[in-house]
Amino acid sequence: MAALSGCALLLAAALLLSAPAATEAYDSLDPNGNITIKWDLKEWTPDGYVAMVTIYNCCKGGVISTFNQDPANAASSFQISVGLSGTTNKTVKLPRNFTLKTPGPGYTCGRATVVRPTKFLIGDGRRTTQALMTWNVTCTYSQFLAQKTPTCCVALSSFYNNTIVGCPTCSCGCQNNNTHPGSCVNPNSPYLQSAIDGPGKYTGQPLVQCTSHMCPVKVHWHVKLNYKDYWRVKVTITNFNYRMNYTDWNLVVQHPNFNNITKLFSFNYKPLSPYGGRINDSAMFWGMKFYNDLLNQAGPFGNAQTEILLQKDPETFTFEKGWAFPRRVYFNGDNCVMPPPDAYPWLPNASPPMKQPWTLELLVFWTALAALLAYYV
Ligand SMILES: *[C@@H]1O[C@H](CO)[C@@H](O)[C@H](O)[C@H]1NC(C)=O
Ligand SMILES: *[C@@H]1O[C@H](CO)[C@@H](O)[C@H](O)[C@H]1NC(C)=O
Ligand SMILES: *[C@@H]1O[C@H](CO)[C@@H](O)[C@H](O)[C@H]1NC(C)=O
Ligand SMILES: *[C@@H]1O[C@H](CO)[C@@H](O)[C@H](O)[C@H]1NC(C)=O
Ligand SMILES: *[C@@H]1O[C@H](CO)[C@@H](O)[C@H](O)[C@H]1NC(C)=O
Ligand SMILES: *[C@@H]1O[C@H](CO)[C@@H](O)[C@H](O)[C@H]1NC(C)=O
Ligand SMILES: *[C@@H]1O[C@H](CO)[C@@H](O)[C@H](O)[C@H]1NC(C)=O
Ligand SMILES: *[C@@H]1O[C@H](CO)[C@@H](O)[C@H](O)[C@H]1NC(C)=O
Ligand SMILES: *[C@@H]1O[C@H](CO)[C@@H](O)[C@H](O)[C@H]1NC(C)=O
């Protein structure tokens, strides 16, 4: 039996095009895509074989492998030795039970089917050799399978309105002391530690801090500052799960201005083009190694933050109608629950010209930064 379970195939969110609905807001990115895994048998060993495993995504703009995230330690292909699985193409046992350990559950994999052996170019590139045997496995992502309930929610705020629009109540569940006592725990509870160590500890069951949204993860998008040519957003990811350190977490955000990210602090980032290059409005963020690539369990260190500086496109830029807020947010590939659009922080009604924080200090800073940027571009 192929020992695949030990082999953590880390794949990031599968983002797939669903026809972009023209200009409609709050649409479009669906974490939905198939992944093909191809096995090329390179040689037989006394009790099994050595195979080259390659992971593909089926569709343009589709899957991002963790290669983005960590090219040194992740690969979209790797070699694996498998024992006790037959030693000829007649007796070989195809691996049967594939589990993709994505940064979240949700992939179901079909049966392996034997396909025409892959041909490889070798040596000087003029000769070819072929795999002893090749098989494909297709894995399908389903948010439904991934989670019956969401695991993440979004809170919004901005400098132009004091209201913090929190995660919608009961985004990921409701506090219900009658039917589920102990379904969450308060940070100042004297029983905190015993609850963390309590039932469910070894099953990986989340133990969340009591909040109105009850989500293990909250993403807070704060529109922080407005300058003449730039604007600045602060994004905070908070972990409310006392039983989980998220290693190699990733965040995918869709925002119409992401084609113009000018500077990013504390996170890594890669632009994504979910519609195959036509629209460039999404980006994947992940932590910096040894700094915040681990999102600590709930508590004082259970958060990670970045600030993003975006250049305004005068044609599209506006603070109206929630434009400054993201359209979709995914944490580890799972869709985060957004507040309803009509709850977004409003612009002050009287709409006098926006007060801009033009202190001298800032002016100097931004001029210097702009010069620096001009220099690098
Ligand atoms: C994914 O695979 C399933 C079954 O293998 C198929 O029905 C579906 O159309 C595929 N989806 C895409 C987007 O290729
Ligand atoms: C099995 O291997 C033999 C020789 O190694 C080859 O002739 C035969 O076509 C292979 N069969 C399959 C199904 O790949
Ligand atoms: C596949 O693995 C999962 C989890 O390890 C297990 O629950 C399931 O029964 C397995 N299925 C088969 C067909 O072996
Ligand atoms: C197997 O997967 C590879 C990679 O996606 C693909 O190029 C090839 O056409 C697939 N073969 C079959 C028979 O589906
Ligand atoms: C559940 O209990 C906590 C503290 O014991 C309390 O703060 C919270 O309001 C209660 N929730 C409900 C829905 O009764
Ligand atoms: C998370 O990491 C911290 C320190 O790295 C460790 O003390 C803690 O036990 C870990 N928590 C879990 C749930 O693994
Ligand atoms: C998307 O935007 C980034 C800047 O944020 C830029 O580097 C990249 O080339 C753009 N890609 C496309 C396809 O326009
Ligand atoms: C970013 O915005 C500036 C100003 O509007 C514009 O000139 C530039 O083309 C934009 N860059 C991209 C990649 O859209
Ligand atoms: C701030 O936004 C909220 C909606 O989230 C709205 O009810 C409130 O009136 C706004 N405040 C101002 C000063 O416009």
Coordinates of C-alpha atoms and ligand atoms in Angstrom, one line a residue:
M1 CA 0.0 0.0 0.0
A2 CA 1.4 3.3 -1.0
A3 CA 2.4 5.3 1.9
L4 CA 1.1 8.5 0.7
S5 CA -0.4 9.7 3.9
G6 CA 3.0 10.7 5.3
C7 CA 3.7 12.8 2.3
A8 CA 2.2 16.2 2.7
L9 CA 1.3 17.6 -0.6
L10 CA 0.8 21.2 0.2
L11 CA -1.2 23.0 -2.2
A12 CA -2.6 26.4 -1.8
A13 CA -6.0 27.7 -2.6
A14 CA -7.3 26.5 -5.9
L15 CA -8.7 29.6 -7.4
L16 CA -10.5 29.2 -10.6
L17 CA -12.2 31.3 -13.1
S18 CA -15.9 31.4 -13.1
A19 CA -17.0 33.8 -15.7
P20 CA -16.3 37.3 -14.3
A21 CA -19.7 38.9 -14.1
A22 CA -18.9 42.1 -15.9
T23 CA -18.7 44.9 -13.4
E24 CA -20.8 43.3 -10.6
A25 CA -19.3 43.7 -7.2
Y26 CA -18.9 40.9 -4.7
D27 CA -18.6 38.3 -7.4
S28 CA -16.5 35.8 -9.0
L29 CA -13.6 34.1 -7.5
D30 CA -14.6 30.6 -6.7
P31 CA -12.1 28.3 -4.9
N32 CA -12.9 25.5 -7.2
G33 CA -10.6 23.6 -9.3
N34 CA -9.3 20.2 -10.2
I35 CA -5.8 19.1 -9.6
T36 CA -4.1 16.4 -11.6
I37 CA -1.4 14.3 -10.0
K38 CA 0.8 12.4 -12.4
W39 CA 3.0 9.5 -11.3
D40 CA 5.8 8.5 -13.6
L41 CA 7.5 5.2 -12.6
K42 CA 11.2 5.6 -13.1
E43 CA 12.5 2.3 -11.8
W44 CA 11.5 -0.8 -10.0
T45 CA 13.1 -1.6 -6.7
P46 CA 13.3 -5.0 -5.0
D47 CA 10.0 -4.4 -3.2
G48 CA 8.4 -1.5 -5.1
Y49 CA 9.3 1.4 -7.3
V50 CA 10.5 4.9 -7.5
A51 CA 8.1 7.4 -9.0
M52 CA 8.3 11.0 -10.0
V53 CA 5.2 12.7 -8.9
T54 CA 4.1 15.9 -10.6
I55 CA 1.2 18.1 -9.5
Y56 CA -0.7 20.0 -12.1
N57 CA -3.6 22.3 -12.1
C58 CA -6.0 21.8 -14.9
C59 CA -7.0 25.4 -15.7
K60 CA -5.3 28.6 -16.5
G61 CA -4.8 30.7 -13.5
G62 CA -5.9 27.8 -11.4
V63 CA -3.9 26.3 -8.6
I64 CA -1.1 28.0 -7.0
S65 CA 1.3 25.5 -5.5
T66 CA 3.2 26.4 -2.4
F67 CA 6.0 27.0 -4.8
N68 CA 5.0 30.6 -4.7
Q69 CA 5.2 30.4 -1.0
D70 CA 8.3 28.5 -0.4
P71 CA 10.2 27.5 -3.5
A72 CA 13.1 26.1 -1.6
N73 CA 11.0 23.6 0.4
A74 CA 8.1 22.9 -1.7
A75 CA 8.1 21.5 -5.2
S76 CA 5.5 20.9 -7.7
S77 CA 7.2 17.7 -8.4
F78 CA 9.1 15.3 -6.2
Q79 CA 10.4 11.8 -6.1
I80 CA 8.9 9.1 -3.9
S81 CA 9.9 5.6 -3.2
V82 CA 7.1 3.2 -2.6
G83 CA 7.5 -0.3 -1.0
L84 CA 5.3 -3.4 -1.0
S85 CA 3.5 -2.3 -4.1
G86 CA 4.4 -4.8 -6.8
T87 CA 7.6 -4.9 -8.8
T88 CA 6.4 -5.2 -12.3
N89 CA 3.8 -3.4 -14.4
K90 CA 1.6 -6.5 -14.0
T91 CA 1.7 -6.7 -10.3
V92 CA 2.0 -3.0 -9.4
K93 CA -0.7 -1.7 -7.0
L94 CA -1.8 1.7 -7.8
P95 CA -2.1 4.0 -4.8
R96 CA -5.7 4.0 -3.8
N97 CA -6.3 6.4 -1.2
F98 CA -5.1 9.9 -2.0
T99 CA -5.4 12.6 0.5
L100 CA -4.3 16.1 -0.4
K101 CA -3.2 17.8 2.8
T102 CA -4.0 21.3 1.5
P103 CA -3.9 24.2 3.9
G104 CA -7.4 23.1 4.6
P105 CA -9.4 19.9 3.8
G106 CA -11.7 19.7 0.8
Y107 CA -10.0 17.8 -2.0
T108 CA -11.4 14.5 -3.0
C109 CA -9.3 12.4 -5.3
G110 CA -10.6 10.0 -7.9
R111 CA -9.1 6.6 -8.8
A112 CA -5.7 6.4 -10.3
T113 CA -5.9 5.5 -14.0
V114 CA -3.1 4.2 -16.1
V115 CA -2.3 6.5 -19.0
R116 CA 0.3 6.5 -21.8
P117 CA 3.7 6.6 -20.3
T118 CA 5.2 10.0 -20.3
K119 CA 8.2 10.6 -22.6
F120 CA 11.1 12.6 -21.2
L121 CA 13.9 14.3 -23.0
I122 CA 17.3 13.3 -21.7
G123 CA 20.9 14.1 -22.1
D124 CA 21.4 16.6 -24.8
G125 CA 17.7 16.9 -25.2
R126 CA 17.6 14.9 -28.5
R127 CA 17.0 11.5 -27.1
T128 CA 13.9 10.5 -25.2
T129 CA 13.2 7.9 -22.6
Q130 CA 9.9 7.0 -21.3
A131 CA 8.4 6.2 -17.9
L132 CA 8.0 2.5 -17.1
M133 CA 4.4 3.3 -16.4
T134 CA 2.3 6.5 -15.8
W135 CA -0.9 7.1 -14.0
N136 CA -3.0 10.1 -13.3
V137 CA -5.2 11.0 -10.4
T138 CA -7.6 13.9 -10.5
C139 CA -8.6 15.7 -7.3
T140 CA -11.5 18.0 -7.1
Y141 CA -12.0 20.8 -4.6
S142 CA -15.2 21.4 -2.9
Q143 CA -15.8 24.1 -0.3
F144 CA -18.8 22.1 0.8
L145 CA -16.6 19.1 1.6
A146 CA -14.0 21.3 3.0
Q147 CA -16.1 22.6 5.7
K148 CA -19.8 22.6 6.6
T149 CA -19.3 25.9 8.3
P150 CA -17.0 28.7 7.4
T151 CA -13.7 29.0 9.4
C152 CA -12.9 32.6 8.7
C153 CA -14.6 36.0 8.7
V154 CA -13.8 39.5 7.7
A155 CA -14.1 42.7 9.7
L156 CA -13.8 46.2 8.1
S157 CA -13.0 49.6 9.3
S158 CA -11.6 52.8 7.9
F159 CA -10.1 56.1 9.0
Y160 CA -13.2 58.0 7.7
N161 CA -15.7 56.3 9.9
N162 CA -15.4 55.4 13.6
T163 CA -17.6 52.3 13.2
I164 CA -15.7 49.0 13.1
V165 CA -17.9 46.7 11.1
G166 CA -17.2 43.4 12.8
C167 CA -17.5 39.9 11.5
P168 CA -21.2 39.0 11.0
T169 CA -22.6 37.4 14.1
C170 CA -22.6 33.6 14.0
S171 CA -20.4 33.6 10.9
C172 CA -18.9 30.3 11.9
G173 CA -21.3 29.3 14.6
C174 CA -23.3 30.7 17.4
Q175 CA -22.4 30.8 21.1
N176 CA -24.9 28.6 22.7
N177 CA -24.4 28.0 26.3
N178 CA -27.4 25.8 26.7
T179 CA -26.8 23.2 24.0
H180 CA -23.1 23.4 23.7
P181 CA -21.6 24.6 26.9
G182 CA -17.8 24.8 26.6
S183 CA -18.0 25.2 22.8
C184 CA -15.8 28.2 23.3
V185 CA -13.6 29.6 26.0
N186 CA -13.0 33.1 27.3
P187 CA -9.4 34.2 27.4
N188 CA -9.6 35.2 31.1
S189 CA -11.3 32.0 32.2
P190 CA -9.4 30.3 35.0
Y191 CA -10.2 27.0 33.2
L192 CA -8.6 28.1 29.9
Q193 CA -5.6 25.7 30.1
S194 CA -7.7 22.7 31.2
A195 CA -10.1 23.5 28.3
I196 CA -7.2 23.6 25.9
D197 CA -6.0 20.2 27.2
G198 CA -9.5 18.9 27.5
P199 CA -11.5 16.6 25.2
G200 CA -10.8 17.0 21.6
K201 CA -7.2 18.1 22.1
Y202 CA -5.8 15.1 20.2
T203 CA -8.5 15.1 17.5
G204 CA -7.5 18.5 16.4
Q205 CA -11.0 19.8 17.2
P206 CA -10.8 23.6 17.3
L207 CA -11.3 25.3 20.6
V208 CA -12.2 28.9 19.8
Q209 CA -12.2 32.0 21.9
C210 CA -15.8 33.1 22.6
T211 CA -16.7 35.8 20.1
S212 CA -19.9 36.8 18.4
H213 CA -18.6 35.3 15.2
M214 CA -17.1 32.1 16.7
C215 CA -14.6 31.8 13.8
P216 CA -11.1 30.4 14.4
V217 CA -9.7 33.1 12.1
K218 CA -10.6 36.7 11.6
V219 CA -9.2 39.0 8.9
H220 CA -9.5 42.7 9.7
W221 CA -9.1 45.1 6.8
H222 CA -8.5 48.7 7.9
V223 CA -8.3 51.5 5.4
K224 CA -5.7 53.4 7.3
L225 CA -4.6 56.5 5.4
N226 CA -5.4 58.4 2.3
Y227 CA -2.6 60.3 0.5
K228 CA -2.8 62.2 -2.7
D229 CA -1.5 59.5 -4.9
Y230 CA -1.5 56.5 -2.6
W231 CA -3.6 54.9 0.0
R232 CA -2.7 52.5 2.7
V233 CA -4.4 49.5 4.2
K234 CA -3.6 47.5 7.3
V235 CA -4.5 43.8 7.3
T236 CA -4.5 41.9 10.5
I237 CA -5.1 38.1 10.8
T238 CA -6.2 37.0 14.2
N239 CA -6.2 33.4 15.3
F240 CA -9.0 32.6 17.8
N241 CA -8.2 28.9 17.9
Y242 CA -6.4 27.8 21.0
R243 CA -5.5 24.5 19.5
M244 CA -3.9 25.5 16.3
N245 CA -0.7 27.1 15.1
Y246 CA -1.2 27.7 11.4
T247 CA 2.1 27.0 9.8
D248 CA 2.6 28.3 6.2
W249 CA -0.7 30.0 6.2
N250 CA -1.8 32.0 3.2
L251 CA -4.3 34.6 2.5
V252 CA -5.8 35.4 -0.9
V253 CA -7.6 38.7 -1.4
Q254 CA -9.4 40.1 -4.3
H255 CA -9.4 43.9 -4.6
P256 CA -9.7 45.9 -7.8
N257 CA -6.7 48.0 -6.9
F258 CA -4.3 45.0 -6.5
N259 CA -2.9 45.6 -9.9
N260 CA -1.1 48.6 -8.2
I261 CA 0.4 47.3 -5.0
T262 CA 3.4 49.5 -4.5
K263 CA 4.7 48.3 -1.2
L264 CA 4.0 45.7 1.3
F265 CA 5.3 45.3 4.8
S266 CA 5.9 42.1 6.8
F267 CA 4.3 39.7 4.4
N268 CA 5.3 38.0 1.1
Y269 CA 3.0 38.6 -1.8
K270 CA 2.4 37.4 -5.3
P271 CA -0.2 38.9 -7.7
L272 CA -2.6 36.4 -9.1
S273 CA -4.5 36.6 -12.3
P274 CA -7.5 34.4 -11.8
Y275 CA -9.0 35.2 -15.1
G276 CA -5.9 34.3 -17.1
G277 CA -4.2 37.6 -17.1
R278 CA -7.0 39.8 -18.2
I279 CA -7.9 41.0 -14.8
N280 CA -5.2 41.4 -12.3
D281 CA -7.0 42.1 -9.1
S282 CA -6.0 39.3 -6.7
A283 CA -3.0 38.6 -4.6
M284 CA -1.8 35.9 -2.4
F285 CA 0.0 36.8 0.9
W286 CA 1.9 34.7 3.2
G287 CA 4.2 35.0 6.1
M288 CA 7.9 35.7 6.2
K289 CA 10.1 32.8 7.2
F290 CA 11.0 32.8 10.9
Y291 CA 9.1 36.0 11.4
N292 CA 5.4 35.4 10.9
D293 CA 5.1 32.3 8.7
L294 CA 3.6 30.7 11.8
L295 CA 0.3 32.2 12.9
N296 CA 0.4 31.4 16.6
Q297 CA -2.5 29.8 18.6
A298 CA -5.1 32.2 20.1
G299 CA -3.6 34.5 22.6
P300 CA -1.4 37.6 22.8
F301 CA 0.8 36.3 19.9
G302 CA -2.0 34.9 17.8
N303 CA -1.9 37.5 15.0
A304 CA 0.0 38.6 12.0
Q305 CA -0.2 42.0 10.3
T306 CA 0.8 43.7 7.2
E307 CA 0.4 47.2 5.7
I308 CA -0.1 47.6 2.0
L309 CA 0.5 50.7 0.1
L310 CA -1.4 51.1 -3.1
Q311 CA -1.1 53.6 -5.9
K312 CA -4.3 55.2 -6.9
D313 CA -5.6 55.0 -10.4
P314 CA -7.6 58.3 -10.6
E315 CA -9.9 56.6 -13.1
T316 CA -11.2 54.0 -10.7
F317 CA -10.2 55.2 -7.2
T318 CA -13.0 56.1 -4.8
F319 CA -13.9 55.6 -1.2
E320 CA -17.5 55.3 -2.1
K321 CA -19.6 52.2 -2.2
G322 CA -17.1 50.2 -0.2
W323 CA -14.6 50.3 -3.0
A324 CA -11.7 50.4 -0.6
F325 CA -12.7 47.1 0.8
P326 CA -11.9 43.7 -0.5
R327 CA -14.4 41.7 -2.5
R328 CA -13.3 38.3 -1.5
V329 CA -10.9 37.0 1.2
Y330 CA -9.7 33.4 1.6
F331 CA -7.7 32.1 4.4
N332 CA -5.9 28.9 3.6
G333 CA -8.2 28.5 0.6
D334 CA -11.4 28.8 2.5
N335 CA -13.8 31.6 1.8
C336 CA -14.1 34.1 4.6
V337 CA -17.5 35.4 5.5
M338 CA -17.8 39.1 4.6
P339 CA -20.1 41.7 6.2
P340 CA -23.1 42.5 4.0
P341 CA -22.3 45.3 1.6
D342 CA -24.8 47.6 3.1
A343 CA -23.1 47.4 6.5
Y344 CA -19.7 48.7 5.2
P345 CA -18.4 51.8 6.8
W346 CA -19.9 54.8 5.1
L347 CA -18.3 57.9 4.0
P348 CA -19.4 60.9 6.1
N349 CA -22.6 62.1 4.5
A350 CA -21.7 65.8 4.1
S351 CA -18.7 64.6 2.1
P352 CA -16.5 67.6 2.5
P353 CA -13.1 67.1 0.8
M354 CA -11.4 64.3 2.5
K355 CA -9.2 65.3 5.4
Q356 CA -5.7 64.3 4.4
P357 CA -3.0 63.7 6.9
W358 CA -0.5 66.0 5.4
T359 CA 1.8 66.7 8.2
L360 CA 5.2 67.8 7.2
E361 CA 6.8 64.7 8.5
L362 CA 4.6 62.5 6.4
L363 CA 5.1 64.7 3.4
V364 CA 8.8 64.3 3.7
F365 CA 8.5 60.6 4.2
W366 CA 6.3 60.1 1.1
T367 CA 8.3 62.4 -1.1
A368 CA 11.3 60.3 -0.1
L369 CA 9.5 57.1 -0.7
A370 CA 8.2 58.3 -4.0
A371 CA 11.6 59.3 -5.1
L372 CA 12.9 55.9 -4.0
L373 CA 10.2 54.2 -5.9
A374 CA 10.8 56.2 -9.0
Y375 CA 14.4 55.3 -8.8
Y376 CA 13.6 51.6 -8.6
V377 CA 11.0 51.4 -11.3
Ligands
LIG1 C1 -13.3 18.4 -12.3 O1 -13.4 17.0 -12.3 C2 -14.7 16.6 -12.3 C3 -14.7 15.0 -12.2 O2 -13.5 14.5 -12.5 C4 -15.5 17.0 -13.5 O3 -16.8 16.6 -13.5 C5 -15.4 18.6 -13.6 O4 -16.0 19.1 -14.7 C6 -14.0 19.0 -13.5 N1 -14.0 20.5 -13.3 C7 -13.2 21.3 -14.0 C8 -13.3 22.7 -13.7 O5 -12.4 20.8 -14.8
LIG2 C1 4.9 -3.9 -19.2 O1 6.3 -3.9 -19.5 C2 6.7 -4.6 -20.6 C3 8.2 -4.7 -20.7 O2 8.8 -4.1 -19.6 C4 6.0 -4.0 -21.8 O3 6.3 -4.7 -23.0 C5 4.5 -3.9 -21.6 O4 4.0 -3.1 -22.7 C6 4.2 -3.2 -20.3 N1 2.8 -3.2 -20.1 C7 2.1 -2.1 -19.8 C8 0.7 -2.2 -19.6 O5 2.7 -1.0 -19.6
LIG3 C1 -8.8 6.4 3.0 O1 -8.2 7.0 4.1 C2 -9.1 7.6 5.0 C3 -8.3 8.4 6.1 O2 -7.1 7.8 6.3 C4 -10.0 6.5 5.6 O3 -10.9 7.0 6.5 C5 -10.7 5.7 4.5 O4 -11.4 4.7 5.0 C6 -9.7 5.2 3.4 N1 -10.4 4.6 2.3 C7 -10.0 3.5 1.7 C8 -10.8 3.1 0.6 O5 -9.0 2.9 2.1
LIG4 C1 -2.5 13.1 -17.2 O1 -2.2 14.4 -16.6 C2 -1.3 15.2 -17.4 C3 -1.1 16.4 -16.6 O2 -2.2 17.1 -16.4 C4 -2.0 15.5 -18.7 O3 -1.1 16.3 -19.5 C5 -2.4 14.2 -19.5 O4 -3.1 14.5 -20.6 C6 -3.2 13.3 -18.5 N1 -3.5 12.1 -19.2 C7 -4.8 11.7 -19.3 C8 -4.9 10.4 -20.1 O5 -5.7 12.3 -18.8
LIG5 C1 -22.5 32.4 27.2 O1 -21.7 32.5 28.4 C2 -20.8 33.6 28.4 C3 -20.0 33.6 29.7 O2 -20.4 32.5 30.5 C4 -21.5 34.9 28.2 O3 -20.6 36.0 28.2 C5 -22.3 34.9 26.9 O4 -23.1 36.0 26.8 C6 -23.2 33.7 26.9 N1 -23.9 33.6 25.6 C7 -25.2 33.4 25.4 C8 -25.7 33.3 24.0 O5 -25.9 33.2 26.4
LIG6 C1 2.1 26.6 19.1 O1 3.5 27.0 19.2 C2 3.9 27.4 20.5 C3 5.3 27.9 20.5 O2 5.9 27.8 19.2 C4 3.8 26.2 21.5 O3 4.1 26.6 22.8 C5 2.3 25.7 21.5 O4 2.2 24.6 22.3 C6 1.9 25.4 20.1 N1 0.5 25.2 20.1 C7 -0.1 24.2 19.4 C8 -1.6 24.0 19.6 O5 0.5 23.4 18.7
LIG7 C1 -0.3 42.5 -11.9 O1 0.2 43.5 -11.1 C2 1.5 43.4 -10.6 C3 1.7 44.6 -9.7 O2 1.0 44.5 -8.5 C4 2.5 43.4 -11.8 O3 3.8 43.2 -11.3 C5 2.1 42.3 -12.7 O4 2.9 42.4 -13.8 C6 0.7 42.4 -13.2 N1 0.3 41.3 -14.0 C7 -0.4 41.4 -15.1 C8 -0.7 40.2 -15.8 O5 -0.9 42.5 -15.5
LIG8 C1 -0.9 52.1 -11.4 O1 -1.5 53.4 -11.3 C2 -0.8 54.3 -12.1 C3 -1.5 55.6 -11.8 O2 -2.8 55.6 -12.2 C4 -0.9 54.0 -13.5 O3 -0.2 54.9 -14.3 C5 -0.3 52.6 -13.7 O4 -0.4 52.2 -15.0 C6 -0.9 51.6 -12.8 N1 -0.2 50.3 -12.9 C7 -0.9 49.2 -13.2 C8 0.0 48.0 -13.2 O5 -2.1 49.2 -13.5
LIG9 C1 -20.3 55.0 9.5 O1 -20.7 53.8 8.8 C2 -21.9 53.2 9.4 C3 -22.2 52.0 8.7 O2 -21.3 51.0 8.9 C4 -23.0 54.2 9.4 O3 -24.1 53.7 10.1 C5 -22.6 55.5 10.0 O4 -23.6 56.5 9.9 C6 -21.3 56.0 9.4 N1 -20.9 57.2 10.1 C7 -20.7 58.4 9.6 C8 -20.2 59.5 10.4 O5 -21.0 58.6 8.4

